[in-house]
CSV table of C-alpha atoms and ligand atoms in Angstrom, one decimal:
chain,number,residue,atom,x,y,z
A,332,UNK,CA,-4.7,5.0,1.9
A,333,UNK,CA,-2.7,1.9,1.5
A,334,UNK,CA,-1.7,0.9,-1.9
A,335,UNK,CA,2.0,0.8,-3.2
A,336,UNK,CA,3.7,-1.7,-5.4
A,337,UNK,CA,7.3,-2.7,-6.0
A,338,UNK,CA,7.9,-3.7,-9.6
A,339,UNK,CA,11.3,-4.8,-10.7
A,340,UNK,CA,13.2,-3.4,-13.7
A,341,UNK,CA,16.1,-1.1,-13.0
A,342,UNK,CA,16.9,2.1,-14.9
A,343,UNK,CA,20.5,2.4,-15.9
A,344,UNK,CA,20.3,6.1,-16.6
A,345,UNK,CA,20.0,8.0,-13.3
A,346,UNK,CA,22.7,9.2,-11.0
A,347,UNK,CA,22.3,8.2,-7.4
A,348,UNK,CA,23.0,11.4,-5.5
A,349,UNK,CA,20.5,11.9,-2.7
A,350,UNK,CA,18.7,15.3,-2.7
A,351,UNK,CA,18.1,16.9,0.7
A,352,UNK,CA,14.9,15.7,2.3
A,353,UNK,CA,12.1,18.2,2.7
A,354,UNK,CA,9.2,18.3,5.2
A,355,UNK,CA,5.9,20.1,4.7
A,356,UNK,CA,6.3,23.7,5.9
A,357,UNK,CA,3.4,23.3,8.2
A,358,UNK,CA,5.1,20.3,9.9
A,359,UNK,CA,8.8,20.8,10.1
A,360,UNK,CA,9.8,17.6,11.8
A,361,UNK,CA,13.3,16.2,12.0
A,362,UNK,CA,13.6,13.1,9.7
A,363,UNK,CA,15.4,10.2,11.3
A,364,UNK,CA,19.1,9.4,10.7
A,365,UNK,CA,18.3,6.4,8.5
A,366,UNK,CA,17.7,6.8,5.7
A,367,UNK,CA,17.8,10.6,5.6
A,368,UNK,CA,21.3,11.3,6.9
A,369,UNK,CA,23.2,8.0,6.5
A,370,UNK,CA,21.9,6.1,3.5
A,371,UNK,CA,24.6,4.6,1.3
A,372,UNK,CA,23.4,4.5,-2.3
A,373,UNK,CA,26.7,3.6,-3.9
A,374,UNK,CA,26.0,1.4,-6.9
A,375,UNK,CA,22.3,1.8,-6.6
A,376,UNK,CA,20.4,2.1,-9.9
A,377,UNK,CA,17.0,3.8,-9.3
A,378,UNK,CA,13.9,2.0,-10.6
A,379,UNK,CA,11.5,4.2,-12.5
A,380,UNK,CA,8.1,4.8,-11.0
A,381,UNK,CA,5.3,2.7,-12.4
A,382,UNK,CA,2.5,3.4,-10.0
A,383,UNK,CA,1.2,7.0,-9.6
A,384,UNK,CA,-1.2,7.7,-6.7
A,385,UNK,CA,-3.0,10.9,-7.7
A,386,UNK,CA,-4.9,12.8,-5.0
A,387,UNK,CA,-8.2,14.1,-6.3
A,388,UNK,CA,-9.7,15.3,-3.0
A,389,UNK,CA,-7.8,16.0,0.3
A,390,UNK,CA,-10.8,15.5,2.6
A,391,UNK,CA,-12.9,12.5,3.6
A,392,UNK,CA,-16.6,12.2,4.5
A,393,UNK,CA,-15.7,9.5,7.0
A,394,UNK,CA,-13.8,9.7,10.3
A,395,UNK,CA,-12.7,6.0,10.8
A,396,UNK,CA,-11.2,5.6,14.2
A,397,UNK,CA,-8.0,4.1,13.0
A,398,UNK,CA,-7.3,6.5,10.1
A,399,UNK,CA,-3.7,7.5,10.1
A,400,UNK,CA,-4.3,10.4,7.7
A,401,UNK,CA,-7.0,12.3,9.5
A,402,UNK,CA,-7.0,10.9,13.0
A,403,UNK,CA,-3.1,10.7,13.3
A,404,UNK,CA,-0.4,13.2,14.0
A,405,UNK,CA,0.2,14.4,10.5
A,406,UNK,CA,-2.1,17.3,9.7
A,407,UNK,CA,-0.6,18.2,6.4
A,408,UNK,CA,-4.0,17.6,4.7
A,409,UNK,CA,-5.3,20.8,6.4
A,410,UNK,CA,-2.9,22.9,4.3
A,411,UNK,CA,-3.7,21.3,0.9
A,412,UNK,CA,-6.3,22.5,-1.6
A,413,UNK,CA,-9.5,20.6,-0.9
A,414,UNK,CA,-9.7,19.6,-4.6
A,415,UNK,CA,-7.0,19.1,-7.2
A,416,UNK,CA,-7.1,22.0,-9.7
A,417,UNK,CA,-7.1,21.5,-13.5
A,418,UNK,CA,-3.7,23.1,-13.8
A,419,UNK,CA,-2.2,20.6,-11.2
A,420,UNK,CA,-3.8,17.7,-13.1
A,421,UNK,CA,-2.3,18.8,-16.4
A,422,UNK,CA,1.1,19.4,-14.9
A,423,UNK,CA,1.2,16.1,-13.1
A,424,UNK,CA,0.0,14.3,-16.2
A,425,UNK,CA,2.7,15.9,-18.3
A,426,UNK,CA,5.3,14.8,-15.7
A,427,UNK,CA,4.0,11.3,-15.8
A,428,UNK,CA,4.2,11.4,-19.6
A,429,UNK,CA,7.8,12.7,-19.4
A,430,UNK,CA,8.7,9.9,-17.0
A,431,UNK,CA,7.1,7.2,-19.1
A,432,UNK,CA,8.9,8.5,-22.3
A,433,UNK,CA,12.3,8.9,-20.6
A,434,UNK,CA,12.2,5.3,-19.2
A,435,UNK,CA,10.3,3.8,-22.2
A,436,UNK,CA,7.8,2.3,-19.8
A,437,UNK,CA,5.2,0.0,-21.5
A,438,UNK,CA,2.8,-0.2,-18.5
A,439,UNK,CA,1.9,2.0,-15.6
A,440,UNK,CA,-0.8,2.2,-13.0
A,441,UNK,CA,-2.6,5.3,-11.8
A,442,UNK,CA,-4.7,5.3,-8.7
A,443,UNK,CA,-7.1,8.1,-8.1
A,444,UNK,CA,-7.2,8.7,-4.3
A,445,UNK,CA,-8.2,11.0,-1.5
A,446,UNK,CA,-9.3,11.5,1.1
A,447,UNK,CA,-12.4,10.3,-0.6
A,448,UNK,CA,-11.9,10.9,-4.3
A,449,UNK,CA,-15.6,10.9,-5.2
A,450,UNK,CA,-16.4,13.8,-2.8
A,451,UNK,CA,-16.8,16.1,-5.8
A,452,UNK,CA,-18.5,13.4,-7.9
A,453,UNK,CA,-16.8,11.4,-10.6
A,454,UNK,CA,-16.0,14.4,-12.8
A,455,UNK,CA,-12.5,15.3,-11.4
A,456,UNK,CA,-11.5,11.6,-11.3
A,457,UNK,CA,-12.5,11.1,-14.9
A,458,UNK,CA,-10.7,14.4,-15.9
A,459,UNK,CA,-7.5,13.4,-14.2
A,460,UNK,CA,-7.5,10.0,-15.8
A,461,UNK,CA,-8.2,11.6,-19.2
A,462,UNK,CA,-5.3,14.1,-18.7
A,463,UNK,CA,-2.8,11.3,-17.9
A,464,UNK,CA,-4.0,9.2,-20.9
A,465,UNK,CA,-3.5,12.3,-23.2
A,466,UNK,CA,0.0,12.9,-21.9
A,467,UNK,CA,1.4,9.4,-21.9
A,468,UNK,CA,2.8,7.8,-25.1
A,469,UNK,CA,0.2,5.6,-26.8
A,470,UNK,CA,2.4,2.5,-26.6
A,471,UNK,CA,2.2,2.6,-22.7
A,472,UNK,CA,-0.7,0.7,-21.2
A,473,UNK,CA,-2.4,2.5,-18.3
A,474,UNK,CA,-4.4,0.6,-15.6
A,475,UNK,CA,-6.6,3.1,-13.7
A,476,UNK,CA,-8.4,2.5,-10.4
A,477,UNK,CA,-10.3,4.7,-8.0
A,478,UNK,CA,-10.0,3.8,-4.3
A,479,UNK,CA,-13.2,4.8,-2.4
A,480,UNK,CA,-15.0,4.2,0.8
A,481,UNK,CA,-18.0,3.5,-1.4
A,482,UNK,CA,-20.5,5.7,0.5
A,483,UNK,CA,-20.9,8.0,-2.5
A,484,UNK,CA,-21.0,5.4,-5.2
A,485,UNK,CA,-24.1,5.3,-7.4
A,486,UNK,CA,-25.1,3.2,-10.4
A,487,UNK,CA,-24.6,6.2,-12.6
A,488,UNK,CA,-21.1,6.8,-11.2
A,489,UNK,CA,-20.0,3.2,-11.6
A,490,UNK,CA,-21.3,3.3,-15.2
A,491,UNK,CA,-19.4,6.4,-16.0
A,492,UNK,CA,-16.2,5.1,-14.4
A,493,UNK,CA,-16.5,1.8,-16.2
A,494,UNK,CA,-17.2,3.5,-19.5
A,495,UNK,CA,-13.9,5.4,-19.1
A,496,UNK,CA,-12.0,2.2,-18.3
A,497,UNK,CA,-11.6,2.9,-14.5
A,498,UNK,CA,-12.1,0.2,-12.0
A,499,UNK,CA,-13.2,0.7,-8.4
A,500,UNK,CA,-11.5,-0.5,-5.2
A,501,UNK,CA,-13.6,-0.5,-2.0
A,502,UNK,CA,-12.2,0.0,1.5
A,503,UNK,CA,-14.1,-2.1,4.0
A,504,UNK,CA,-13.2,-4.0,7.2
A,505,UNK,CA,-15.3,-7.0,6.5
A,506,UNK,CA,-18.6,-8.0,4.9
A,507,UNK,CA,-20.9,-7.3,7.9
A,508,UNK,CA,-22.1,-4.2,9.7
A,509,UNK,CA,-20.3,-5.4,12.9
A,510,UNK,CA,-17.0,-5.6,11.1
A,511,UNK,CA,-17.3,-2.0,10.0
A,512,UNK,CA,-18.2,-0.4,13.3
A,513,UNK,CA,-15.0,1.7,13.2
A,514,UNK,CA,-16.0,3.2,9.9
A,515,UNK,CA,-18.3,6.1,10.7
A,516,UNK,CA,-19.0,9.6,9.3
A,517,UNK,CA,-18.2,12.8,11.2
A,518,UNK,CA,-21.6,12.7,12.9
A,519,UNK,CA,-20.9,9.2,14.1
A,520,UNK,CA,-23.3,7.5,11.7
A,521,UNK,CA,-22.2,4.1,10.4
A,522,UNK,CA,-20.8,4.0,6.8
A,523,UNK,CA,-21.8,0.4,6.4
A,524,UNK,CA,-25.3,0.8,4.8
A,525,UNK,CA,-24.0,3.0,2.0
A,526,UNK,CA,-20.8,1.0,1.6
A,527,UNK,CA,-22.8,-2.2,1.4
A,528,UNK,CA,-24.9,-0.8,-1.3
A,529,UNK,CA,-21.7,0.1,-3.2
A,530,UNK,CA,-20.5,-3.5,-2.8
A,531,UNK,CA,-23.8,-4.8,-4.2
A,532,UNK,CA,-23.5,-2.5,-7.2
A,533,UNK,CA,-20.0,-3.6,-8.0
A,534,UNK,CA,-20.8,-7.3,-7.6
A,535,UNK,CA,-22.9,-7.0,-10.8
A,536,UNK,CA,-20.3,-4.8,-12.6
A,537,UNK,CA,-17.4,-7.2,-12.7
A,538,UNK,CA,-15.7,-5.0,-15.4
A,539,UNK,CA,-15.6,-2.2,-12.9
A,540,UNK,CA,-14.7,-4.1,-9.7
A,541,UNK,CA,-11.0,-4.0,-8.7
A,542,UNK,CA,-11.5,-5.6,-5.2
A,543,UNK,CA,-11.6,-4.8,-1.5
A,544,UNK,CA,-9.0,-3.4,0.9
A,545,UNK,CA,-9.6,-4.8,4.3
A,546,UNK,CA,-7.7,-3.6,7.4
A,547,UNK,CA,-7.3,-6.4,10.0
A,548,UNK,CA,-9.2,-6.1,13.3
A,549,UNK,CA,-8.2,-8.8,15.8
A,550,UNK,CA,-11.6,-8.4,17.4
A,551,UNK,CA,-13.2,-10.1,14.4
A,552,UNK,CA,-12.9,-13.8,13.7
A,553,UNK,CA,-10.8,-14.4,10.6
A,554,UNK,CA,-13.0,-17.0,9.0
A,555,UNK,CA,-16.1,-14.9,9.6
A,556,UNK,CA,-14.4,-11.9,7.9
A,557,UNK,CA,-13.3,-14.1,5.1
A,558,UNK,CA,-16.7,-15.7,4.4
A,559,UNK,CA,-18.6,-12.4,4.8
A,560,UNK,CA,-16.3,-10.8,2.2
A,561,UNK,CA,-16.8,-13.7,-0.2
A,562,UNK,CA,-20.5,-12.9,0.0
A,563,UNK,CA,-19.7,-9.5,-1.6
A,564,UNK,CA,-18.1,-11.3,-4.6
A,565,UNK,CA,-14.9,-9.2,-4.9
A,566,UNK,CA,-12.4,-10.4,-7.5
A,567,UNK,CA,-9.5,-9.7,-5.0
A,568,UNK,CA,-9.0,-8.8,-1.4
A,569,UNK,CA,-6.0,-7.0,0.1
A,570,UNK,CA,-5.7,-7.7,3.8
A,571,UNK,CA,-3.7,-4.9,5.5
A,572,UNK,CA,-2.0,-5.0,8.8
A,573,UNK,CA,-3.0,-1.9,10.9
A,574,UNK,CA,-0.1,0.6,10.6
A,575,UNK,CA,2.1,0.8,13.6
A,576,UNK,CA,5.8,1.0,14.6
A,577,UNK,CA,8.1,0.5,17.5
A,578,UNK,CA,7.0,3.8,19.1
A,579,UNK,CA,3.3,3.2,18.5
A,580,UNK,CA,2.6,-0.5,18.2
A,581,UNK,CA,-0.6,-1.7,16.6
A,582,UNK,CA,-3.5,-2.9,18.8
A,583,UNK,CA,-2.7,-6.2,20.5
A,584,UNK,CA,1.1,-5.9,20.4
A,585,UNK,CA,3.3,-5.1,23.4
A,586,UNK,CA,3.7,-1.3,23.8
A,587,UNK,CA,7.0,-1.8,25.7
A,588,UNK,CA,8.8,-3.8,23.0
A,589,UNK,CA,12.0,-2.5,21.4
A,590,UNK,CA,13.3,-3.1,17.9
A,591,UNK,CA,14.9,-6.5,17.6
A,592,UNK,CA,13.8,-10.1,18.0
A,593,UNK,CA,12.1,-10.7,21.3
A,594,UNK,CA,11.1,-14.3,21.0
A,595,UNK,CA,8.9,-16.0,22.0
A,596,UNK,CA,6.1,-13.5,22.1
A,597,UNK,CA,2.5,-13.8,21.2
A,598,UNK,CA,1.7,-13.6,17.5
A,599,UNK,CA,-1.9,-12.4,17.3
A,600,UNK,CA,-1.7,-11.1,13.8
A,601,UNK,CA,0.3,-14.1,12.6
A,602,UNK,CA,-2.3,-16.5,14.1
A,603,UNK,CA,-5.2,-14.5,12.6
A,604,UNK,CA,-3.7,-14.6,9.2
A,605,UNK,CA,-2.7,-18.2,9.4
A,606,UNK,CA,-6.3,-19.1,10.2
A,607,UNK,CA,-7.5,-17.0,7.3
A,608,UNK,CA,-4.9,-18.7,5.1
A,609,UNK,CA,-6.2,-22.1,6.0
A,610,UNK,CA,-9.8,-21.1,5.1
A,611,UNK,CA,-8.6,-19.8,1.8
A,612,UNK,CA,-6.1,-22.6,1.0
A,613,UNK,CA,-8.5,-25.4,2.0
A,614,UNK,CA,-11.3,-24.2,-0.3
A,615,UNK,CA,-11.8,-26.5,-3.2
A,616,UNK,CA,-11.2,-23.7,-5.6
A,617,UNK,CA,-9.8,-20.4,-4.3
A,618,UNK,CA,-12.8,-18.2,-4.9
A,619,UNK,CA,-10.9,-14.9,-4.5
A,620,UNK,CA,-7.4,-13.6,-5.0
A,621,UNK,CA,-5.8,-12.7,-1.7
A,622,UNK,CA,-2.8,-10.7,-2.6
A,623,UNK,CA,-0.8,-11.2,0.6
A,624,UNK,CA,-1.1,-15.0,0.3
A,625,UNK,CA,-0.4,-15.0,-3.4
A,626,UNK,CA,2.7,-13.0,-2.7
A,627,UNK,CA,4.0,-15.2,0.0
A,628,UNK,CA,3.4,-18.4,-1.9
A,629,UNK,CA,5.1,-16.9,-5.0
A,630,UNK,CA,8.1,-15.8,-2.9
A,631,UNK,CA,8.4,-19.2,-1.3
A,632,UNK,CA,8.4,-20.7,-4.8
A,633,UNK,CA,11.2,-18.3,-5.8
A,634,UNK,CA,9.3,-15.6,-7.7
A,635,UNK,CA,9.9,-11.9,-7.1
A,636,UNK,CA,7.4,-9.9,-5.0
A,637,UNK,CA,5.1,-7.2,-6.5
A,638,UNK,CA,3.8,-5.7,-3.2
A,639,UNK,CA,5.3,-3.7,-0.4
A,640,UNK,CA,4.0,-5.8,2.4
A,641,UNK,CA,6.5,-8.6,1.9
A,642,UNK,CA,9.5,-9.4,-0.3
A,643,UNK,CA,12.5,-7.4,-1.4
A,644,UNK,CA,11.4,-5.9,-4.7
A,645,UNK,CA,12.0,-2.2,-5.1
A,646,UNK,CA,9.1,0.2,-4.4
A,647,UNK,CA,7.9,1.9,-7.6
A,648,UNK,CA,5.1,4.1,-6.3
A,649,UNK,CA,4.9,7.8,-5.8
A,650,UNK,CA,2.1,10.2,-4.7
A,651,UNK,CA,1.1,13.6,-6.2
A,652,UNK,CA,-1.0,15.6,-3.7
A,653,UNK,CA,-3.8,18.0,-4.5
A,654,UNK,CA,-1.2,20.9,-4.4
A,655,UNK,CA,1.1,19.1,-6.8
A,656,UNK,CA,3.6,18.1,-4.1
A,657,UNK,CA,5.4,14.9,-4.9
A,658,UNK,CA,5.2,12.7,-1.8
A,659,UNK,CA,6.0,9.2,-0.6
A,660,UNK,CA,3.2,6.9,0.2
A,661,UNK,CA,0.6,8.1,2.8
A,662,UNK,CA,1.2,5.2,5.1
A,663,UNK,CA,4.4,6.9,6.3
A,664,UNK,CA,2.1,9.4,8.1
A,665,UNK,CA,1.7,6.7,10.7
A,666,UNK,CA,5.4,7.2,11.6
A,667,UNK,CA,5.7,10.9,12.3
A,668,UNK,CA,4.3,14.2,10.9
A,669,UNK,CA,5.7,15.1,7.5
A,670,UNK,CA,7.3,11.7,7.0
A,671,UNK,CA,6.1,11.4,3.3
A,672,UNK,CA,7.4,14.8,2.3
A,673,UNK,CA,10.1,15.1,-0.3
A,674,UNK,CA,10.2,18.9,-0.8
A,675,UNK,CA,9.5,18.4,-4.5
A,676,UNK,CA,6.5,19.3,-6.6
A,677,UNK,CA,5.4,18.6,-10.2
A,678,UNK,CA,5.7,22.2,-11.3
A,679,UNK,CA,9.4,22.4,-10.6
A,680,UNK,CA,10.6,18.9,-10.5
A,681,UNK,CA,10.5,15.8,-12.7
A,682,UNK,CA,9.8,12.5,-11.1
A,683,UNK,CA,13.5,11.5,-11.6
A,684,UNK,CA,14.4,13.9,-8.8
A,685,UNK,CA,12.1,12.0,-6.5
A,686,UNK,CA,14.0,8.8,-7.4
A,687,UNK,CA,17.1,10.3,-5.8
A,688,UNK,CA,15.3,11.2,-2.5
A,689,UNK,CA,16.8,9.1,0.3
A,690,UNK,CA,13.3,7.9,1.5
A,691,UNK,CA,12.5,6.5,-1.9
A,692,UNK,CA,16.0,5.2,-2.7
A,693,UNK,CA,15.9,3.3,0.7
A,694,UNK,CA,12.9,1.5,-0.5
A,695,UNK,CA,14.6,0.4,-3.7
A,696,UNK,CA,17.7,-1.1,-2.1
A,697,UNK,CA,16.2,-4.5,-1.3
A,698,UNK,CA,18.4,-6.5,1.1
A,699,UNK,CA,20.9,-3.7,1.6
A,700,UNK,CA,18.2,-1.7,3.4
A,701,UNK,CA,17.5,-4.4,6.0
A,702,UNK,CA,18.6,-4.4,9.6
A,703,UNK,CA,21.4,-6.9,10.4
A,704,UNK,CA,18.8,-8.9,12.4
A,705,UNK,CA,16.7,-9.2,9.2
A,706,UNK,CA,19.6,-10.1,7.0
A,707,UNK,CA,20.5,-13.0,9.3
A,708,UNK,CA,16.8,-14.1,9.5
A,709,UNK,CA,16.0,-17.4,7.7
A,710,UNK,CA,12.8,-16.0,6.2
A,711,UNK,CA,14.1,-12.6,5.1
A,712,UNK,CA,13.8,-13.2,1.4
A,713,UNK,CA,10.1,-13.8,1.8
A,714,UNK,CA,9.4,-11.4,4.6
A,715,UNK,CA,11.7,-8.6,3.3
A,716,UNK,CA,11.6,-7.0,6.7
A,717,UNK,CA,7.9,-6.4,6.3
A,718,UNK,CA,6.2,-3.2,5.3
A,719,UNK,CA,8.8,-0.4,5.5
A,720,UNK,CA,6.6,1.9,7.6
A,721,UNK,CA,6.3,-0.8,10.3
A,722,UNK,CA,10.1,-0.8,10.9
A,723,UNK,CA,10.2,2.8,12.3
A,724,UNK,CA,11.7,3.7,15.6
A,725,UNK,CA,12.1,7.4,16.6
A,726,UNK,CA,15.6,8.8,16.1
A,727,UNK,CA,17.2,5.8,14.4
A,728,UNK,CA,14.5,5.5,11.7
A,729,UNK,CA,13.5,2.6,9.4
A,730,UNK,CA,16.4,0.2,9.6
A,731,UNK,CA,14.8,-2.2,12.1
A,732,UNK,CA,12.8,-5.4,11.8
A,733,UNK,CA,9.1,-4.9,11.5
A,734,UNK,CA,7.1,-4.4,14.6
A,735,UNK,CA,5.2,-7.4,13.2
A,736,UNK,CA,8.4,-9.4,13.0
A,737,UNK,CA,7.2,-12.4,15.1
A,738,UNK,CA,3.8,-12.4,13.4
A,739,UNK,CA,5.4,-12.3,9.9
A,740,UNK,CA,7.7,-15.3,10.7
A,741,UNK,CA,4.7,-17.2,12.1
A,742,UNK,CA,2.6,-16.6,9.0
A,743,UNK,CA,5.5,-17.4,6.5
A,744,UNK,CA,6.4,-20.6,8.3
A,745,UNK,CA,2.8,-21.6,8.4
A,746,UNK,CA,2.3,-21.0,4.6
A,747,UNK,CA,5.6,-22.8,3.9
A,748,UNK,CA,4.5,-25.8,5.9
A,749,UNK,CA,1.1,-25.9,4.1
A,750,UNK,CA,2.7,-25.4,0.8
A,751,UNK,CA,5.4,-28.1,1.3
A,752,UNK,CA,2.7,-30.5,2.6
A,753,UNK,CA,0.5,-29.9,-0.5
A,754,UNK,CA,3.3,-30.1,-3.0
A,755,UNK,CA,5.2,-33.1,-1.7
A,756,UNK,CA,3.5,-35.6,-4.0
A,757,UNK,CA,4.4,-33.6,-7.1
A,758,UNK,CA,7.3,-35.0,-9.2
A,759,UNK,CA,9.3,-31.7,-9.0
A,760,UNK,CA,8.4,-30.1,-5.7
A,761,UNK,CA,9.5,-26.4,-5.5
A,762,UNK,CA,12.3,-25.7,-3.1
A,763,UNK,CA,11.5,-23.6,-0.1
A,764,UNK,CA,14.0,-21.4,1.6
A,765,UNK,CA,12.9,-22.6,5.0
B,1018,SF4,S1,10.7,-12.1,10.2
B,1018,SF4,FE1,10.9,-10.4,8.8
B,1018,SF4,S2,11.1,-8.6,10.2
B,1018,SF4,FE2,11.5,-10.4,11.4
B,1018,SF4,S3,13.8,-10.6,11.4
B,1018,SF4,FE3,12.9,-11.9,9.8
B,1018,SF4,S4,13.0,-10.6,7.9
B,1018,SF4,FE4,13.2,-9.2,9.7
């Protein structure tokens, strides 16, 4: 699961004392020194949550080889209820309503997730969305999406979700069977035929189609992935770097590297994304919104970021698991077992308590949370140190440059070059920080 946004807008009302971190009882694992023991939150004004990731089902019908939830070290899903109960839905919804009212939020997003959220059919997804809508003040606009692997999506399900105002995001690794070879069910059967059917269903239901999440595979040619995805007609594509860190680098990066800047070094992901950017940028009319590129271009032009992959905007996302536990984003599971745990749950704690958790506060501190290397880096306002989870090193924690540091700089400089080349003839060219 990979979605989490940072949305600016600070709350002046909350104190900044950190609550002690908690780990899931099944996985007591020492949290790293930073941020859990040494975070300095003086002067920090927490930013209210605006994105609520609600777990509907804690299991998945697929066993993708790179999955950090089910194939990684964190087995906390084994100890959660398989399905979210009605009581948990109501309590979580009431907490969201309380948070929205306390901070006078006018707009929030809810994302119905798993596991695979449609494993019990669309009923629980629809019920959760209804519960939140009933609990939130009517002057707050709610955008609701379901993130699915698509294998269980039928025309009837799409129709019911669309009728309830929910949009569907699909997780794929490209638009061809070969791109999706790592996505298989527990018996080893490919997920692609069913997922492809889902993509075709959504292509004719634009009102219900949120877009595609695509994890980068260096073994696939970037232009081939790009054009095959265009054939599925998504309104947007989110390209995600495979999760990794300094202890467990992603495929293709040096397993012996240590945090810091080790230049020059190969930049396979930067090269891959730069080739993809050129295919997208050189199209006569950009046929699809690619969020990472929109973000980088906007940041280069001086706008704030709205995604966690780049930029310095505060993270405003929180997770509620099927047992009601308030968690940080799932991608932290790629760092160490129990990393997303806060020790809080919706029955006993308001979301404001989670805002004071050091793991969440650290992701709202912007430049103050960066390593010295990053603060001195010429592209840091655009890069933002990269995705927080990619900065992890055992013991010391998350105050390091991204394990993708060289790749990010390669991509950002490439985009800046293309942007400045394109905009030079304009009468008022935007200034680039590079
Ligand atoms: S490129 Fe990004 S991760 Fe690397 S030093 Fe600069 S800001 Fe930090």
